[in-house]
PDB file of C-alpha atoms and ligand atoms in Angstrom:
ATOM      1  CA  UNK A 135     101.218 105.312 116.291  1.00  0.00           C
ATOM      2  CA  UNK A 136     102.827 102.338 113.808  1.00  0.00           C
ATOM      3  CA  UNK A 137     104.552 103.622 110.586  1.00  0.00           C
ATOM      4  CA  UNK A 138     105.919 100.877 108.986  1.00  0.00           C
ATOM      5  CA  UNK A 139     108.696 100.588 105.392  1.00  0.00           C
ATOM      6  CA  UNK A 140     108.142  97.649 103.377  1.00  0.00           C
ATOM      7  CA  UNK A 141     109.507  96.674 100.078  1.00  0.00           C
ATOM      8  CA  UNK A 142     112.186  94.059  98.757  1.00  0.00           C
ATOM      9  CA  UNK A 143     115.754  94.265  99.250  1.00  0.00           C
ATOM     10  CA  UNK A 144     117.701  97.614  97.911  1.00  0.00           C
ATOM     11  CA  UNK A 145     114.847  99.997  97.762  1.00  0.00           C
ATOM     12  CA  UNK A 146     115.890 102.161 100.679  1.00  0.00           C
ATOM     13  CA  UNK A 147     113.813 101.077 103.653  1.00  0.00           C
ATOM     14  CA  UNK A 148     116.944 101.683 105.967  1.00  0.00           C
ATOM     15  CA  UNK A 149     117.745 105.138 104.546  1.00  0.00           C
ATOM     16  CA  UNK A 150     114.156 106.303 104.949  1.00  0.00           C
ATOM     17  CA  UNK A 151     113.980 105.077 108.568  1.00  0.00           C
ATOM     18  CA  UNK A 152     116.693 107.166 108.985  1.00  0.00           C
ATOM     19  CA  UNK A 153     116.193 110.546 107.259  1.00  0.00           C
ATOM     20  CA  UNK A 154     112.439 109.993 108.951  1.00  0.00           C
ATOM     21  CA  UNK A 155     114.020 109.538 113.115  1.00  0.00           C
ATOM     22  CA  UNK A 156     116.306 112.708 112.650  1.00  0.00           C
ATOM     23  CA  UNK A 157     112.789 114.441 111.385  1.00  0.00           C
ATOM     24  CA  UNK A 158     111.290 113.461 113.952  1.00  0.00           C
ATOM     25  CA  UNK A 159     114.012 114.269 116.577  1.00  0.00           C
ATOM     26  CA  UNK A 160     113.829 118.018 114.687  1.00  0.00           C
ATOM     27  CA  UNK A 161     110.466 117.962 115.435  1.00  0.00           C
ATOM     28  CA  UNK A 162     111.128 117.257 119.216  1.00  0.00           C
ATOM     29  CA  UNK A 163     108.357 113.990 118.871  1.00  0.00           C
ATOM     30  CA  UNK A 164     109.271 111.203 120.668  1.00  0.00           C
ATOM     31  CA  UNK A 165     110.436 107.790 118.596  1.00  0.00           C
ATOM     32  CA  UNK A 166     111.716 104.376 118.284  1.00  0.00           C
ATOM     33  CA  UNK A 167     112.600 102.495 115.786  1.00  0.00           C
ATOM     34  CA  UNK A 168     113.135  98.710 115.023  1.00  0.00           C
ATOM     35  CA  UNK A 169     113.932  96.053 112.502  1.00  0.00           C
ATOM     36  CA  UNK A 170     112.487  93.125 112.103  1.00  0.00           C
ATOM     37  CA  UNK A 171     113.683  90.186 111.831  1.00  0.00           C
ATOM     38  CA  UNK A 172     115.591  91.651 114.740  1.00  0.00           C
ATOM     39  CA  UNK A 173     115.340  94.804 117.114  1.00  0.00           C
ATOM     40  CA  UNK A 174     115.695  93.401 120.744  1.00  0.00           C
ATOM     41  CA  UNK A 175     118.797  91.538 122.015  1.00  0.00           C
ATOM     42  CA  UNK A 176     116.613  88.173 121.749  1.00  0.00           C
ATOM     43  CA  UNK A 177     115.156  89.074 118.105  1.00  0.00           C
ATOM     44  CA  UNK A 178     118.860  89.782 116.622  1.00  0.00           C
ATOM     45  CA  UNK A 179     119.891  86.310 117.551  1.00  0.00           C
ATOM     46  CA  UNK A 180     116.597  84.870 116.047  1.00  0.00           C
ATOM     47  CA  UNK A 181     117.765  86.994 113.237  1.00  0.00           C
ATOM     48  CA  UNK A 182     120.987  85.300 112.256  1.00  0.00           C
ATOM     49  CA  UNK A 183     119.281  82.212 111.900  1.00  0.00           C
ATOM     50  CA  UNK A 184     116.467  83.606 109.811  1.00  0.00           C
ATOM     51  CA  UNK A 185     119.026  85.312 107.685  1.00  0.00           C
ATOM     52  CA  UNK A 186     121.399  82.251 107.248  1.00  0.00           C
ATOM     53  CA  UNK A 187     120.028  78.997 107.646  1.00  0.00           C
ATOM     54  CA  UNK A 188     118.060  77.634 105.387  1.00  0.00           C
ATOM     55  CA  UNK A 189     114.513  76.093 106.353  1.00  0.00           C
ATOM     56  CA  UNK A 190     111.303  75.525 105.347  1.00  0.00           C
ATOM     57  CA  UNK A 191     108.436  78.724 105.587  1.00  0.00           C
ATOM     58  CA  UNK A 192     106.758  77.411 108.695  1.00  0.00           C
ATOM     59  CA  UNK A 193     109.519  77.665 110.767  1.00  0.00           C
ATOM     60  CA  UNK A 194     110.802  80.881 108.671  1.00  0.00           C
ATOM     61  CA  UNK A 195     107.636  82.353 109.944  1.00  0.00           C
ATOM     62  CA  UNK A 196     107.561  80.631 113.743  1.00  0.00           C
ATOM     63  CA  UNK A 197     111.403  82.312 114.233  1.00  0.00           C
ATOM     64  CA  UNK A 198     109.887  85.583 112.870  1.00  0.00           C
ATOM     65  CA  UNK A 199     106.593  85.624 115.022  1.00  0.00           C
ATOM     66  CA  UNK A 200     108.911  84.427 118.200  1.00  0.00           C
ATOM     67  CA  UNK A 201     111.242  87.983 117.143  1.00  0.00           C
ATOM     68  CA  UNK A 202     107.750  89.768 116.880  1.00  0.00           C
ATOM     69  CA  UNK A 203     106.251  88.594 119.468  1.00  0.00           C
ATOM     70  CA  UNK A 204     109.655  89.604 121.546  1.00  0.00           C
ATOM     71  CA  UNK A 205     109.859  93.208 120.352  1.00  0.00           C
ATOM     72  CA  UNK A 206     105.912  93.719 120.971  1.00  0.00           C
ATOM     73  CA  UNK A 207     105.776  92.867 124.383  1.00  0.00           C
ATOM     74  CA  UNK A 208     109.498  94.243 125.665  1.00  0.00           C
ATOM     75  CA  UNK A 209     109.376  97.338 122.911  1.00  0.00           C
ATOM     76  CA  UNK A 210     106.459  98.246 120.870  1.00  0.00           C
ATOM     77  CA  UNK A 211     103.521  98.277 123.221  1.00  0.00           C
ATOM     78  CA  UNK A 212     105.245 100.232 126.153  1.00  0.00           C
ATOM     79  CA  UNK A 213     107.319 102.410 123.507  1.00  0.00           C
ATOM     80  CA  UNK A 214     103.086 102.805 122.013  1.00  0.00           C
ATOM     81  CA  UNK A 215     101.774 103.572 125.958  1.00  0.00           C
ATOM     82  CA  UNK A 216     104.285 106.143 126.551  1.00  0.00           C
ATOM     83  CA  UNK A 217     103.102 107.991 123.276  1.00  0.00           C
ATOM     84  CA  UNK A 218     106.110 107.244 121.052  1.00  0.00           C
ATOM     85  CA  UNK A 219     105.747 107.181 117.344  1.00  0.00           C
ATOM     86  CA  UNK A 220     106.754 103.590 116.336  1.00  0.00           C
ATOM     87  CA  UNK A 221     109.321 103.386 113.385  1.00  0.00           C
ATOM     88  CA  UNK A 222     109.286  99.574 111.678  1.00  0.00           C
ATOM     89  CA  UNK A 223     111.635  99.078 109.144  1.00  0.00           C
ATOM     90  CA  UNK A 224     109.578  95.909 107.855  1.00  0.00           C
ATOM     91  CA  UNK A 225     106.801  94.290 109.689  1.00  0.00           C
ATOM     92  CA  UNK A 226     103.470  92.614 109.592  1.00  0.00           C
ATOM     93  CA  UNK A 227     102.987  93.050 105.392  1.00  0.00           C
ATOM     94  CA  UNK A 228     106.929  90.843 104.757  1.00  0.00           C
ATOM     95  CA  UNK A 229     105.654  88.433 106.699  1.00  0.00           C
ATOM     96  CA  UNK A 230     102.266  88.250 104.806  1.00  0.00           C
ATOM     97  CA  UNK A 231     104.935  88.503 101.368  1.00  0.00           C
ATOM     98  CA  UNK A 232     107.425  86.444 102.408  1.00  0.00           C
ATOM     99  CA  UNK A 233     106.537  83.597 104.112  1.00  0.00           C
ATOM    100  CA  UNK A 234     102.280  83.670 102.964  1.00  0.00           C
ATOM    101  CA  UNK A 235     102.858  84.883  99.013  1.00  0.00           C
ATOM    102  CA  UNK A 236     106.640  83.785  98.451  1.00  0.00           C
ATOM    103  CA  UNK A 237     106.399  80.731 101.121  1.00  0.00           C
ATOM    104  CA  UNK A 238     103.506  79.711  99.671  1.00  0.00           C
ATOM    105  CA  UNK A 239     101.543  79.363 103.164  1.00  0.00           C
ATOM    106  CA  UNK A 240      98.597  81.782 101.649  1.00  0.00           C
ATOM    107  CA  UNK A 241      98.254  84.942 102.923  1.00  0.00           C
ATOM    108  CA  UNK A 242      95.001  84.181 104.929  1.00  0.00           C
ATOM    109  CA  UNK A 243      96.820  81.708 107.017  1.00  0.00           C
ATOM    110  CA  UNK A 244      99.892  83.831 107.733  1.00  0.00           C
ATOM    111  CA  UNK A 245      97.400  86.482 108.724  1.00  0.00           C
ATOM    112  CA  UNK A 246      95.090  84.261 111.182  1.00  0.00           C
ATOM    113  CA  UNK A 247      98.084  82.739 112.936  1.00  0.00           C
ATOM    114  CA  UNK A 248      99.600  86.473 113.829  1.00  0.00           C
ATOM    115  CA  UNK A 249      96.088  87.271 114.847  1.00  0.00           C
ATOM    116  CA  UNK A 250      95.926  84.123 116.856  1.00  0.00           C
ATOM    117  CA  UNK A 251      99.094  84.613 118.423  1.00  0.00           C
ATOM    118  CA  UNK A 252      98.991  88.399 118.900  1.00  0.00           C
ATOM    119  CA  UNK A 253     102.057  89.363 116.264  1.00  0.00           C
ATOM    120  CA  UNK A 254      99.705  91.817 114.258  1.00  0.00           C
ATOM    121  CA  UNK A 255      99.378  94.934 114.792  1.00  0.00           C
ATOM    122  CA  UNK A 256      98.040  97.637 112.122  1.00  0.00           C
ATOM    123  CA  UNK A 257     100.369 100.041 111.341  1.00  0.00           C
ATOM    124  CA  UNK A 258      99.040 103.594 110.887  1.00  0.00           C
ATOM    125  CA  UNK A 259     100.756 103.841 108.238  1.00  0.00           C
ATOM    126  CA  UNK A 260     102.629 101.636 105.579  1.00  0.00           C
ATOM    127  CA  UNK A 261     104.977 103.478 103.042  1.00  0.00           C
ATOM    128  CA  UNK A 262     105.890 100.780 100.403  1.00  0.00           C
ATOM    129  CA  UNK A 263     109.102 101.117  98.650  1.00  0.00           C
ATOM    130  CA  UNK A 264     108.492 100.175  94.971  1.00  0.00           C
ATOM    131  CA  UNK A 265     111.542  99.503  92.345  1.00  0.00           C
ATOM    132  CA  UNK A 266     112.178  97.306  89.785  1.00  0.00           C
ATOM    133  CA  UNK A 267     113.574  93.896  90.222  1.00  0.00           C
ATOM    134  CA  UNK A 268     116.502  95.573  87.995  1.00  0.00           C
ATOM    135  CA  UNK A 269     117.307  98.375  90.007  1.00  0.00           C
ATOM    136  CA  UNK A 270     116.695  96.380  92.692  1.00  0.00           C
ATOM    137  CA  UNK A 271     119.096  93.883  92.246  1.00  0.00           C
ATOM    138  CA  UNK A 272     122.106  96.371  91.388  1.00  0.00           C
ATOM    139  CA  UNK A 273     121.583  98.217  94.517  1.00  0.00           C
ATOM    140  CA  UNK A 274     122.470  94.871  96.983  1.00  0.00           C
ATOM    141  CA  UNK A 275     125.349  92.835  97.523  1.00  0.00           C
ATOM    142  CA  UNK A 276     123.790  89.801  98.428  1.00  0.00           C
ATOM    143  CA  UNK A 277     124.894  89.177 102.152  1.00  0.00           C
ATOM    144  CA  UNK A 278     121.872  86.635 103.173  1.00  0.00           C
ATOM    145  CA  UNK A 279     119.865  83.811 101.338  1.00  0.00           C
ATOM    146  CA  UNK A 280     117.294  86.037 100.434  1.00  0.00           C
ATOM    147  CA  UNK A 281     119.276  89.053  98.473  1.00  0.00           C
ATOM    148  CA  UNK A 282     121.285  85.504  96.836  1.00  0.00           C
ATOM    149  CA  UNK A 283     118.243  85.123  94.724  1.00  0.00           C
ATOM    150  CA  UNK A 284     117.465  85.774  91.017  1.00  0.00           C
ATOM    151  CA  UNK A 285     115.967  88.457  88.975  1.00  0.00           C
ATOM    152  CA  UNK A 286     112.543  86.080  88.569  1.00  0.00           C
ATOM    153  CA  UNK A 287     112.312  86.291  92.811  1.00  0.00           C
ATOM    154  CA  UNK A 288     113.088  89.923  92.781  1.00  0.00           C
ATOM    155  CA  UNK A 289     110.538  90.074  90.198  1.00  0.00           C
ATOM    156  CA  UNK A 290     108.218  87.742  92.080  1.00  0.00           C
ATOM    157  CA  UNK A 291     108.542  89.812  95.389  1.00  0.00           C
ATOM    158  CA  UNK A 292     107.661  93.088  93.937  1.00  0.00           C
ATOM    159  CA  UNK A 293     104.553  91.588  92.139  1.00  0.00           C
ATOM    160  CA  UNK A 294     103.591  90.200  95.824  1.00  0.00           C
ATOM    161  CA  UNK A 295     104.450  93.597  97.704  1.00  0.00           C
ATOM    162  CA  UNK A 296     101.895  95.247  95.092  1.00  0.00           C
ATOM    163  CA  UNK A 297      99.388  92.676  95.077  1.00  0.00           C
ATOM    164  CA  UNK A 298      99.425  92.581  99.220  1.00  0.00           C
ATOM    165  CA  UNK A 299     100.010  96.315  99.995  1.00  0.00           C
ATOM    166  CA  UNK A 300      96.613  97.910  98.954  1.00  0.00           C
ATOM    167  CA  UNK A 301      94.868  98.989 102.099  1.00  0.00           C
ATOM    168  CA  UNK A 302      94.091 102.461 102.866  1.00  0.00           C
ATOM    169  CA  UNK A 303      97.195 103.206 105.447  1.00  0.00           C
ATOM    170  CA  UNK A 304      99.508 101.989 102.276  1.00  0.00           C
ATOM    171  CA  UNK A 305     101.230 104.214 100.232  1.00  0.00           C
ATOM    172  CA  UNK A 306     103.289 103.445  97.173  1.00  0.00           C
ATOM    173  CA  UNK A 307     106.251 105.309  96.569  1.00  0.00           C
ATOM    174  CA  UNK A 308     108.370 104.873  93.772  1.00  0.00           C
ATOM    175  CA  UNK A 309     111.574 104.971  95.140  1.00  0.00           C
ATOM    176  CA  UNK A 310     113.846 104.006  91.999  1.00  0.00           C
ATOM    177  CA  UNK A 311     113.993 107.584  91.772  1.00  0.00           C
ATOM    178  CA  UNK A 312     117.328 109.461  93.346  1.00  0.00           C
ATOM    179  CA  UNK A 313     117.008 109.224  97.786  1.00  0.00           C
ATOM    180  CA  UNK A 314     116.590 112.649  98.422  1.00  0.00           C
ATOM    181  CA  UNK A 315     113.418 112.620  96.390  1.00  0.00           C
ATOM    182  CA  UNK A 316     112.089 109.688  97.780  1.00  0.00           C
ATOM    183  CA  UNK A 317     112.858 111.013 101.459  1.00  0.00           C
ATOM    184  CA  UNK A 318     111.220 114.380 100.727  1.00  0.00           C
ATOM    185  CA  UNK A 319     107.685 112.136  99.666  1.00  0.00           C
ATOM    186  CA  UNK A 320     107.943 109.863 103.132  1.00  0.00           C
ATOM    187  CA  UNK A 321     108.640 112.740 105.179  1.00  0.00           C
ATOM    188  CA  UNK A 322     105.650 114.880 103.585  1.00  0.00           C
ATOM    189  CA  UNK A 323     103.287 111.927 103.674  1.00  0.00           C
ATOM    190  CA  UNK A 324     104.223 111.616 107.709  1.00  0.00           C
ATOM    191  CA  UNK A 325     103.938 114.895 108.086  1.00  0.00           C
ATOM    192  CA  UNK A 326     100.281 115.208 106.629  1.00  0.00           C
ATOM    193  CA  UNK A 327      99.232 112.387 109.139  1.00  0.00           C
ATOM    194  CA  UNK A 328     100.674 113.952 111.865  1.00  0.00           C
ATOM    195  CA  UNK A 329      99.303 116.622 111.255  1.00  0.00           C
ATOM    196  CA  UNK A 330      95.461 114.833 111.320  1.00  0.00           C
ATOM    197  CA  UNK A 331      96.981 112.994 114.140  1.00  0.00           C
ATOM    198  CA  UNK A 332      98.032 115.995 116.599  1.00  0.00           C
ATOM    199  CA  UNK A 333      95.127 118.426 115.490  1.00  0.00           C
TER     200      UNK A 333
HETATM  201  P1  TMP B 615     116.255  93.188 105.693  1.00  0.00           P
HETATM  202  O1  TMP B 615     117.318  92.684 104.774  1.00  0.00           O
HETATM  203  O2  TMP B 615     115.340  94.166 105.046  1.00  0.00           O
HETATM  204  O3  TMP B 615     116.765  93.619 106.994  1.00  0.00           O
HETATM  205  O4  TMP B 615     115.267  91.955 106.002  1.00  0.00           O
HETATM  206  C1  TMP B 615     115.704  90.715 106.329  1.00  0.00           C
HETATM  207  C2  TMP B 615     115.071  89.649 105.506  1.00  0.00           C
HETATM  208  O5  TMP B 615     114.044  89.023 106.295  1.00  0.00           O
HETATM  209  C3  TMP B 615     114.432  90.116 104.213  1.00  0.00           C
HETATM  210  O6  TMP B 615     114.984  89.383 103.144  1.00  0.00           O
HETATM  211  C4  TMP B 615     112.987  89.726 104.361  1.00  0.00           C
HETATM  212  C5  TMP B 615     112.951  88.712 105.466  1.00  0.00           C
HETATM  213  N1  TMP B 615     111.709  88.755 106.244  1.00  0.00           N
HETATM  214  C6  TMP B 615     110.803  87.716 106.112  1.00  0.00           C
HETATM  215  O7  TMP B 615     111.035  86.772 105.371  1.00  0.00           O
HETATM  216  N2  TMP B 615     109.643  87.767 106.854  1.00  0.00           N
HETATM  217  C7  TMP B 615     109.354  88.793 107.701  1.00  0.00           C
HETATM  218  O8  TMP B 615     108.298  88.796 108.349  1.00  0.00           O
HETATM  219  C8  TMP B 615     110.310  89.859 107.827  1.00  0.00           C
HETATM  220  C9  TMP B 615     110.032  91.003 108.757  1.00  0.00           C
HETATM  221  C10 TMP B 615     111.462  89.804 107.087  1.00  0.00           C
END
């Protein structure tokens, strides 16, 4: 099973991740969790380009498929075969955001050439961390070239999170309210699939 955090930058992807692994560990299920751009020694070097060079969206979203396609074949898909519960703090939907909405590559190409090349996978579930650009913004100290940007491309990203997130296995949560609440609504909504899941 895939449960993946998306959102922009400062609504609390990391802390949920977090609060959700020591739930599970409670629970005595088995986990692993990743980020992405980044996870695997390979991916956190592909990473530190991605973060601070600049470049144009292909080859933002070549450097993040070559981290994907890294972490799927050495981490994901034999963490998945030995039954763990797969934690992605951001995955297939940034890269649709990002680089297909933001980039401006269209959304229906990003999505054919991770099909084509293997890099998507369908998370089970997608909890999708909503706040306004505002809040947003005054959460982060920008440390990369994408938390640099202005209110309009905060604003801009959450419009394309919305407009992108609205399959069945999404929820959105609004998570400009204080952590603990927002934890408490992740860790019920995992619970209830689990639940479904395990019956
Ligand atoms: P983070 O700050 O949440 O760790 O994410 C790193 C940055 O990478 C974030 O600004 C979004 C960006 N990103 C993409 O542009 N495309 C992607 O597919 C992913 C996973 C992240």
């Amino acid at each position: 099973m895939i449960i993946s955090f998306e959102g922009g930058e400062g609504t609390g992807k990391t802390t949920c991740v977090d609060h959700l692994c020591s739930h599970l560990n409670g629970k005595g299920l088995p986990w692993l969790s990743l980020r992405e751009p980044g996870g695997s020694l390979l991916s956190e070097e592909i990473r530190a380009l991605f973060l601070h060079r600049d470049m144009d969206a292909m080859t933002e979203l070549l450097l993040v498929l070559a981290s994907r396609a890294r972490n799927i074949s050495s981490i994901i898909e034999p963490g998945l075969a030995e039954g763990k519960i797969v934690v992605m703090d951001r995955f297939v939907d940034s890269t649709l955001v990002y680089q297909g909405l933001m980039g401006g590559l269209g959304v229906d190409r990003v999505r054919e050439i991770m099909e084509i090349t293997g890099t998507w996978l369908e998370p089970d579930l997608t909890c999708v961390l909503d706040v306004p650009a505002e809040v947003s913004l005054a959460r982060i100290r920008p440390g990369d070239r994408f938390e640099s940007r202005d209110m309009t491309y905060h604003r801009n990203l959450r419009d394309a999170f919305l407009s992108v997130c609205t399959q069945k296995r999404h929820r959105v949560i609004d998570a400009a309210r204080p952590a603990d609440t927002v934890v408490g609504d992740v860790i019920r909504i995992v619970d209830t699939l689990l639940g479904a899941h395990f019956r």
